[in-house]
CSV table of C-alpha atoms and ligand atoms in Angstrom, one decimal:
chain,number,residue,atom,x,y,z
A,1417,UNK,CA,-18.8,5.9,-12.1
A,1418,UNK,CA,-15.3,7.1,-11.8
A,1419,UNK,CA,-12.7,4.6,-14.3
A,1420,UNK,CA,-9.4,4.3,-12.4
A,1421,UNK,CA,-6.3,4.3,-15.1
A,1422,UNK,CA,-4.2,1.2,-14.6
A,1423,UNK,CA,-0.1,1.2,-14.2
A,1424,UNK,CA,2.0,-1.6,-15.6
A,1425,UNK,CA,3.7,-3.6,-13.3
A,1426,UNK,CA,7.5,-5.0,-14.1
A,1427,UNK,CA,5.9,-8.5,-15.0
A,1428,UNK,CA,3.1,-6.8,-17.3
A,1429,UNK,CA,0.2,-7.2,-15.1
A,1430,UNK,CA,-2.1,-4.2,-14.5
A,1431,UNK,CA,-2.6,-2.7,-11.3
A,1432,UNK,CA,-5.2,-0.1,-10.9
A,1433,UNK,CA,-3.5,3.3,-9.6
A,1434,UNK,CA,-5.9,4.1,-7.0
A,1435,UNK,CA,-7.0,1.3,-4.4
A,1436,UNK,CA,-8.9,1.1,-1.2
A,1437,UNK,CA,-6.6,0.2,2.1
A,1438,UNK,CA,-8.2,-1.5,5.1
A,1439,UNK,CA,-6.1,-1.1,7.8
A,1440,UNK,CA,-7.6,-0.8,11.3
A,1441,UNK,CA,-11.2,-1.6,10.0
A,1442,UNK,CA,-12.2,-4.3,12.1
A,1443,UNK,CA,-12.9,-7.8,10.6
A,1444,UNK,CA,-16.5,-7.4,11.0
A,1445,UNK,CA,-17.3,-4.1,9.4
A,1446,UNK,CA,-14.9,-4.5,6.4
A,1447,UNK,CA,-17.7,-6.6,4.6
A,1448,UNK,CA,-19.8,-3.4,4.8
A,1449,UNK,CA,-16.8,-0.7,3.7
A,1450,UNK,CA,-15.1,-3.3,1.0
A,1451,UNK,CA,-18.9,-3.3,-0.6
A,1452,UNK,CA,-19.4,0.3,-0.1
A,1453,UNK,CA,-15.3,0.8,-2.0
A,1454,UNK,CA,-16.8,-1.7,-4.9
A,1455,UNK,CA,-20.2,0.5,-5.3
A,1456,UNK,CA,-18.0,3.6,-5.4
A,1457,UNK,CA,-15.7,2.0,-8.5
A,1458,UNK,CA,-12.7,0.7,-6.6
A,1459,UNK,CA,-11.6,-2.6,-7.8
A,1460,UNK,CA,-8.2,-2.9,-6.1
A,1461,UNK,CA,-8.1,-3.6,-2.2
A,1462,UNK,CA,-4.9,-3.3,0.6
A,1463,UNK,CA,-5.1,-5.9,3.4
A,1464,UNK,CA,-2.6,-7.6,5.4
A,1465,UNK,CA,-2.7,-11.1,7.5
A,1466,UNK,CA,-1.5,-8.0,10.3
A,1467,UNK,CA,-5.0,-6.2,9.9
A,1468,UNK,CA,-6.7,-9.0,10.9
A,1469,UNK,CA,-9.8,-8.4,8.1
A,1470,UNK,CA,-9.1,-10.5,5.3
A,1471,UNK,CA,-12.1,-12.9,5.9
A,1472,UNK,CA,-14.1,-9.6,5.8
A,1473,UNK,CA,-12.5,-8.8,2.5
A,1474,UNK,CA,-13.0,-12.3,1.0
A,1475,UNK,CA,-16.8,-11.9,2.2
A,1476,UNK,CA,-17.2,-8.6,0.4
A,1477,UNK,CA,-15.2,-9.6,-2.7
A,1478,UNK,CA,-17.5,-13.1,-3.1
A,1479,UNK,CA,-20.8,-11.0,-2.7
A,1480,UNK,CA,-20.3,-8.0,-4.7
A,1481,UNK,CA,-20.8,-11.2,-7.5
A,1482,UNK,CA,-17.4,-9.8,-9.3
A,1483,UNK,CA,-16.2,-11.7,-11.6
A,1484,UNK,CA,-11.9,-12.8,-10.1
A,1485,UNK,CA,-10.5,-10.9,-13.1
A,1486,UNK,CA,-12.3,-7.5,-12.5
A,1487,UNK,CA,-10.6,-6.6,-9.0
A,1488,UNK,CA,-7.0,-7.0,-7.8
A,1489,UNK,CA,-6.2,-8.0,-4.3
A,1490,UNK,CA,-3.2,-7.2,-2.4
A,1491,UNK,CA,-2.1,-8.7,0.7
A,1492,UNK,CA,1.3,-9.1,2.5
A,1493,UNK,CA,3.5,-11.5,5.0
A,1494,UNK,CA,3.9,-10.3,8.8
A,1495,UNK,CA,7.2,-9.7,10.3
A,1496,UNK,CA,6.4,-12.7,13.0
A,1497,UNK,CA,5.8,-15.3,9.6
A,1498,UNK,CA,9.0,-14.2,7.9
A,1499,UNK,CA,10.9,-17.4,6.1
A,1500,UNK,CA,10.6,-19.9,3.7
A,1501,UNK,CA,8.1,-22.4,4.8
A,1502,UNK,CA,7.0,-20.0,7.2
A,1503,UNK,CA,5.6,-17.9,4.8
A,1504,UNK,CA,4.5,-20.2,2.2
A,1505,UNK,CA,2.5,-21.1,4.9
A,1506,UNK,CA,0.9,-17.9,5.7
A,1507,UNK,CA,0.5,-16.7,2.2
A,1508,UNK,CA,-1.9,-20.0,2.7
A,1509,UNK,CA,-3.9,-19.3,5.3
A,1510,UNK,CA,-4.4,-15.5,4.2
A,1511,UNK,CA,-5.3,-17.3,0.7
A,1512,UNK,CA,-7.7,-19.3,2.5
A,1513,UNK,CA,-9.3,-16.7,4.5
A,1514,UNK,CA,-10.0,-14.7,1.9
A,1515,UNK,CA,-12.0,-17.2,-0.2
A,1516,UNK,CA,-9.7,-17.0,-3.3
A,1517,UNK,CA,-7.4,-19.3,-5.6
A,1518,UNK,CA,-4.4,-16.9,-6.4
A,1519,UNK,CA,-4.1,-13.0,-4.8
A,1520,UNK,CA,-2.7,-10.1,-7.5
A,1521,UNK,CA,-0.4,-9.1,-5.1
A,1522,UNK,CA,1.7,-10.5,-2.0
A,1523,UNK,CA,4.1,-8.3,-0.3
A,1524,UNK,CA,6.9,-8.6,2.1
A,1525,UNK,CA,5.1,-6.1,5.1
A,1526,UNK,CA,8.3,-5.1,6.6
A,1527,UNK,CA,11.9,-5.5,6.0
A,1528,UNK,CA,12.7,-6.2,9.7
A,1529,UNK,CA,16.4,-6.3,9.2
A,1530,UNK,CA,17.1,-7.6,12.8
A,1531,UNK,CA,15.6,-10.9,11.7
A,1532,UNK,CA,17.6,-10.9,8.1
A,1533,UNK,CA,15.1,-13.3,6.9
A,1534,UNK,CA,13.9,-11.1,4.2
A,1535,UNK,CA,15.9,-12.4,1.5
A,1536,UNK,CA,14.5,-16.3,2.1
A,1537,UNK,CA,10.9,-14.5,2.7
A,1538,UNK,CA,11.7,-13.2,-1.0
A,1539,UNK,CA,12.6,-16.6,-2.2
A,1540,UNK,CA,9.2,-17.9,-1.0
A,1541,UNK,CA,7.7,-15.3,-3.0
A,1542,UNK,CA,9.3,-16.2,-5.9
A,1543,UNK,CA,8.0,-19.9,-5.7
A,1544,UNK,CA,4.6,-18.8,-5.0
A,1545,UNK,CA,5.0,-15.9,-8.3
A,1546,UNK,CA,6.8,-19.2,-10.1
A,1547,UNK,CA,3.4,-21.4,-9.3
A,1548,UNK,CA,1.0,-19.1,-10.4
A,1549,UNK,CA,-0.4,-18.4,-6.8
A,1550,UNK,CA,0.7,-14.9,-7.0
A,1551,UNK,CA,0.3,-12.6,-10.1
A,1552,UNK,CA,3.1,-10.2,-9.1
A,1553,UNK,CA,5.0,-9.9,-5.7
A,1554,UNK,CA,6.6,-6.9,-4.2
A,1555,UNK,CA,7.5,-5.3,-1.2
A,1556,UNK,CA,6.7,-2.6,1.9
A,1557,UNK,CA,8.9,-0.5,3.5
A,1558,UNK,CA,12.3,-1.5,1.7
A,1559,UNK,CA,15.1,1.1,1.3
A,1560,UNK,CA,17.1,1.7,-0.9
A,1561,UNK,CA,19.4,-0.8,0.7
A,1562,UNK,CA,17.4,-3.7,1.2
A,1563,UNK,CA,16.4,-3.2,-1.9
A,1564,UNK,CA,20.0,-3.5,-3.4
A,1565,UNK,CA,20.4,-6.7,-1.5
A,1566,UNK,CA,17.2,-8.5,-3.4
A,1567,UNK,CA,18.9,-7.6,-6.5
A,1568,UNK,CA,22.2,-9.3,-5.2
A,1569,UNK,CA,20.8,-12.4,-4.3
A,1570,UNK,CA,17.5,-13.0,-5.3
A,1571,UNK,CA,15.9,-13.3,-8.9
A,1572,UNK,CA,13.1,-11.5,-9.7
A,1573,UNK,CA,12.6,-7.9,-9.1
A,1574,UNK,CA,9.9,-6.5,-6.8
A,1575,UNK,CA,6.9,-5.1,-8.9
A,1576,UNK,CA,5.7,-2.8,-6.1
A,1577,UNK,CA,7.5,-0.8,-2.9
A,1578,UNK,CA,4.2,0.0,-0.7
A,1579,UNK,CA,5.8,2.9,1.1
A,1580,UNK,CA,4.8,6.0,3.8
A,1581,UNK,CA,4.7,8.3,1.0
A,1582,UNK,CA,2.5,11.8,1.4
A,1583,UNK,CA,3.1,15.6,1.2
A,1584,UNK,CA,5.1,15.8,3.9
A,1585,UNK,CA,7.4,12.3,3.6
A,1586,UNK,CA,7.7,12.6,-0.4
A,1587,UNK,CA,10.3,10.1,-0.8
A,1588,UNK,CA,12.0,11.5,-3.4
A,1589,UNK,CA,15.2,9.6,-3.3
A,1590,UNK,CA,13.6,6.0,-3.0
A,1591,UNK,CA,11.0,6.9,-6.1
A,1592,UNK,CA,14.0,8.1,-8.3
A,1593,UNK,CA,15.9,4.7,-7.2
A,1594,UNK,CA,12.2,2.8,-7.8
A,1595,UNK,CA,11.9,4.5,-11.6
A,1596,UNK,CA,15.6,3.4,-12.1
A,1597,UNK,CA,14.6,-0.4,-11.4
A,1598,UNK,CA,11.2,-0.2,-12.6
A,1599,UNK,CA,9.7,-1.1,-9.3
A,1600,UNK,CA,6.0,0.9,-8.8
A,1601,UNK,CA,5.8,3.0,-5.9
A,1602,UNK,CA,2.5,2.8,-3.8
A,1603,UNK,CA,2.0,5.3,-1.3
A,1604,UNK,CA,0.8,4.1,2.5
A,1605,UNK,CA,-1.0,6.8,4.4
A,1606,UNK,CA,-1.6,8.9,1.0
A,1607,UNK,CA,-3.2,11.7,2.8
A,1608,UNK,CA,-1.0,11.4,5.6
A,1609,UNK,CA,-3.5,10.0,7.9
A,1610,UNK,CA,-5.9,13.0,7.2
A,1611,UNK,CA,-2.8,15.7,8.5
A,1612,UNK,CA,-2.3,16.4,4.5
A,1613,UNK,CA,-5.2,18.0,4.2
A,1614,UNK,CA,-4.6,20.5,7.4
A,1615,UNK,CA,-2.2,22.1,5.0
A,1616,UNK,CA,-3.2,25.8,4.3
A,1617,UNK,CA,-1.3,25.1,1.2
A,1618,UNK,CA,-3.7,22.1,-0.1
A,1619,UNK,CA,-7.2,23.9,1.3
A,1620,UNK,CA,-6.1,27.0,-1.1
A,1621,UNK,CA,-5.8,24.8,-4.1
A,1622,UNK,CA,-8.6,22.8,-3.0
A,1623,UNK,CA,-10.4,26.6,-2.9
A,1624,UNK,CA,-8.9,27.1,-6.6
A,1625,UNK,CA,-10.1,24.1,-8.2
A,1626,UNK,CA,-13.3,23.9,-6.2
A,1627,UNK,CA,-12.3,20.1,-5.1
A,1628,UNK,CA,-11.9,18.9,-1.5
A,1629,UNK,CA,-8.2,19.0,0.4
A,1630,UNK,CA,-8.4,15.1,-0.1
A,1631,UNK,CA,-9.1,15.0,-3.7
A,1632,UNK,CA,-6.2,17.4,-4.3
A,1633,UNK,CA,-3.6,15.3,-2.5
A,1634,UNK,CA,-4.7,12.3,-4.4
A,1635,UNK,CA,-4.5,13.7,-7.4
A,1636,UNK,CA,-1.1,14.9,-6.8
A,1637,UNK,CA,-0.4,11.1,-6.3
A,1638,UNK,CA,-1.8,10.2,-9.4
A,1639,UNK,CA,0.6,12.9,-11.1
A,1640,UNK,CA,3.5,12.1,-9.2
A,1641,UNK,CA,2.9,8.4,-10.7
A,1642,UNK,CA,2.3,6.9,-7.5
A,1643,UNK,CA,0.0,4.3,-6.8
A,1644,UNK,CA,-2.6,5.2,-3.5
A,1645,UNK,CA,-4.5,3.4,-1.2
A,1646,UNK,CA,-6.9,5.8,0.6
A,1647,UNK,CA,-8.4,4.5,3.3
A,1648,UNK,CA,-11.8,5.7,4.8
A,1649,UNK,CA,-14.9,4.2,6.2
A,1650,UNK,CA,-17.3,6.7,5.4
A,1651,UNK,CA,-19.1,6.2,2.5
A,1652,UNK,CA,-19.4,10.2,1.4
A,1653,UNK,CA,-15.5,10.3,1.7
A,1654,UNK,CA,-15.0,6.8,0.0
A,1655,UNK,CA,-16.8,8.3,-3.0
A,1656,UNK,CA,-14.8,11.5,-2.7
A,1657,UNK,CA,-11.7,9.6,-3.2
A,1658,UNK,CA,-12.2,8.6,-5.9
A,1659,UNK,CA,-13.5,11.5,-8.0
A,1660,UNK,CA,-10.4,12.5,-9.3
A,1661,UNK,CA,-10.5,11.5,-12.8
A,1662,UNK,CA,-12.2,14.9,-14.1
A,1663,UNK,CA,-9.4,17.6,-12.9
A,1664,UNK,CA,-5.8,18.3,-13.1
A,1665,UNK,CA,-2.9,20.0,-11.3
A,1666,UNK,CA,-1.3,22.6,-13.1
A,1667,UNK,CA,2.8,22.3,-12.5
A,1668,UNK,CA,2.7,25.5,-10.1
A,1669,UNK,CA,0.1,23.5,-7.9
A,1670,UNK,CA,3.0,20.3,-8.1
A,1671,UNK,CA,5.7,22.8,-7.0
A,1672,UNK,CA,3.4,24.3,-4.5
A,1673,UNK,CA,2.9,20.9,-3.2
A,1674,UNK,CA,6.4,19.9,-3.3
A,1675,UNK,CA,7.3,22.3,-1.1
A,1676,UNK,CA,5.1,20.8,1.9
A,1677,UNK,CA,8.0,18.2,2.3
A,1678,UNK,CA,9.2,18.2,6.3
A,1679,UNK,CA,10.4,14.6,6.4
A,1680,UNK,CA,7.8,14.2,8.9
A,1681,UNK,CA,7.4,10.2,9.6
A,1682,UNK,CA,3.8,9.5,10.6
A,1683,UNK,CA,5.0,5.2,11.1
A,1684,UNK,CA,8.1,3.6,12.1
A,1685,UNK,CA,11.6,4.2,10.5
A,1686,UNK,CA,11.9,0.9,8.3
A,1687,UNK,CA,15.5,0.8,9.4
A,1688,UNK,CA,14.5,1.0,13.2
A,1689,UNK,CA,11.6,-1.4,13.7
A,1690,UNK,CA,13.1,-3.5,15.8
A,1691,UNK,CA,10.2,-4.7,17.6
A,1692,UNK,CA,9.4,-8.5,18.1
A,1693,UNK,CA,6.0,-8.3,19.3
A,1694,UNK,CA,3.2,-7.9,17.1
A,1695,UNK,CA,2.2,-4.2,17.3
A,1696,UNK,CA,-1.3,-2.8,18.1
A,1697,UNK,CA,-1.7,0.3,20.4
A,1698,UNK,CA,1.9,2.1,20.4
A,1699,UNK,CA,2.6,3.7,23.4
A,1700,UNK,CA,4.4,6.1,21.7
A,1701,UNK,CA,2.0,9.1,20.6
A,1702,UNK,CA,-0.6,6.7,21.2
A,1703,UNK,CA,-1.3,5.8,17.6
A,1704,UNK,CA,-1.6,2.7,16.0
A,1705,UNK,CA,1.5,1.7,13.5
A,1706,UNK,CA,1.3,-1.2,11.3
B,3250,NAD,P1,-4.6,7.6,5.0
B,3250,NAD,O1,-3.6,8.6,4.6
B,3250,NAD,O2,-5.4,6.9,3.9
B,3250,NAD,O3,-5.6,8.4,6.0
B,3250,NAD,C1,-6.8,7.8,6.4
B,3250,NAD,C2,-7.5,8.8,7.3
B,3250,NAD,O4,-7.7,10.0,6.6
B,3250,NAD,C3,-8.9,8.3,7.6
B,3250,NAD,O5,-8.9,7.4,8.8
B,3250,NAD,C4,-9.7,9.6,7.8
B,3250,NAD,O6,-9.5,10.0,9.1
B,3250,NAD,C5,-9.0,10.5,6.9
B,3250,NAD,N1,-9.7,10.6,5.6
B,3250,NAD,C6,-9.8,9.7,4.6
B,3250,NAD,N2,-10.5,10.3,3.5
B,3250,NAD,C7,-10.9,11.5,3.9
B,3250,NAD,C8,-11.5,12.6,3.3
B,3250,NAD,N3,-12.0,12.5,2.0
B,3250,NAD,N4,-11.7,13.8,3.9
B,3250,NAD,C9,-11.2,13.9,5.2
B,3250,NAD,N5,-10.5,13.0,5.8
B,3250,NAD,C10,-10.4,11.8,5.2
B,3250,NAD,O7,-3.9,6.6,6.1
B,3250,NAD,P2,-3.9,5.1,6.4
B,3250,NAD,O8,-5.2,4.5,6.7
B,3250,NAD,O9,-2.8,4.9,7.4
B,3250,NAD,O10,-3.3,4.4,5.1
B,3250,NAD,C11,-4.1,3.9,4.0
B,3250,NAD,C12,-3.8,2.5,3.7
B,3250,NAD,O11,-2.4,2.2,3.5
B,3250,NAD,C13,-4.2,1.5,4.9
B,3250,NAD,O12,-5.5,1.3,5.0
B,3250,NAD,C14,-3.4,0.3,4.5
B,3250,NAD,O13,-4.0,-0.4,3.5
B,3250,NAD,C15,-2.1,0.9,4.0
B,3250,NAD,N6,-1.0,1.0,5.0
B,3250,NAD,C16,0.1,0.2,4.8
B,3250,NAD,C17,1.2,0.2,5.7
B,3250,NAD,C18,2.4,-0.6,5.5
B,3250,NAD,O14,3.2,-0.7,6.4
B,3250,NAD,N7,2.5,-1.3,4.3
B,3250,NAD,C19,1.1,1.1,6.8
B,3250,NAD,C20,0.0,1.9,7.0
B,3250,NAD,C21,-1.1,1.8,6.1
């Protein structure tokens, strides 16, 4: 079985670097893919109270017989639950769904800066990191700005930014400011929603290394530093997603990647999502955007 290295968070909690992301899996088949993630070696799993599966996550995570300190859990506060009590209450209920005392992780989903309640979202975070129901808390889809305006007011420094990060939105910028303030950067949509591996670029090293156009865009994660949440509910590519630990990227293949960049959004521009309603089916493109 494949051993996934571990990064440091801020706080000195380990994170595993390569997780297993559930969004869009409905409720009643993330049992089944959550078991199948555990079987393959994954011990860290991305839900959201937005995704709608944590129950399904709790069930997997209580029957795979685990013991609580061999897998990390991440989950995060929706836009509509932003606010003090408001979110001390929905950390709650999503702790309550999934069947567990404490979660490793609780993130801030969007910064919605519209509502400018993410500072005293933040300060609920801090009282649920301050007693012990949270391990380390972070945040998803913060710029740099956002970011600067935590620092200003707030206390403790996010451990994570869970951003759209893949070969062709590589984020450079916000990962040189994230390294500066020893925030982790975890890549959403790491193989950009399956369009990474397209690439003619990514199936010629995947040719060269004799590895699949998946494998070679995690790995490139891995070396970037990034933490990666594939998601996939096939069990063939579940397992494929994981077997990077037994082959590297030479520096050519890094600066053949890096050269994929386009600035291509696949979700919604963190500064621009406006929206009050909960999303589901966008009408624009007709893909769904969490
Ligand atoms: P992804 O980049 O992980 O792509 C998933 C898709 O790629 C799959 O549906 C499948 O079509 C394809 N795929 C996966 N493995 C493959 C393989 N080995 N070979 C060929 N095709 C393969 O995109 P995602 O699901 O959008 O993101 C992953 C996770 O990131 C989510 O499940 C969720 O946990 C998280 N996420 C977070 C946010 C946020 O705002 N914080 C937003 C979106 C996603």
């Amino acid at each position: 079985m494949s051993s996934v290295p571990d990064v440091v968070l801020n706080n000195g909690v380990s994170m595993p670097q390569l997780g297993y992301g559930v969004f869009r899996v409905p409720d009643d088949d993330t049992e089944r893919a959550v078991l199948a993630a555990l079987n393959a070696g994954y011990r860290s799993i991305d839900t959201a109270s937005l995704y709608g599966n944590e129950t399904g996550v709790g069930r997997a995570l209580s029957a795979s017989g685990l013991a609580r300190d061999h897998f990390f859990v991440t989950t995060k506060v929706w836009n509509d639950d932003q606010g003090y009590n408001s979110t001390l209450r929905s950390f709650d209920a999503s702790l309550g769904r999934l069947g567990l005392d404490h979660v490793d992780l609780y993130l801030i989903h969007w910064p919605k800066p519209s509502l400018d309640r993410y500072v005293e979202t933040w300060r609920a975070l801090e009282k649920l990191y301050a007693d012990r129901r949270v391990r380390a808390i972070g945040v998803s889809n913060f710029q740099p700005d956002h970011l600067r305006r935590l620092r200003d007011e707030t206390d403790i420094v996010p451990a994570v930014n869970q951003i759209e990060l893949h070969p062709d939105l590589q984020q450079e910028q916000l990962r040189r400011f994230h390294a500066e303030h020893g925030v982790v950067t975890e890549a959403w949509s790491p193989l950009g929603q399956g369009l990474a591996l397209r690439h003619p670029v990514v199936a010629e090293l995947a040719h060269r290394h004799g590895r699949t156009p998946a494998q070679v865009v995690l790995r490139w994660h891995l070396q970037l530093g990034n933490v990666a949440i594939p998601k996939s509910t096939t069990p063939s590519r579940i397992r494929e997603n994981i077997g990077l630990f037994d082959f590297a990227l030479a520096e050519v293949d890094m600066a053949a990647l890096a050269a994929l960049e386009s600035g291509t959004r696949l979700g919604p521009d963190p500064d621009e999502r406006e929206t009050r309603r909960r999303p589901g089916f966008s009408s624009a493109g007709g893909r769904w955007v969490s």
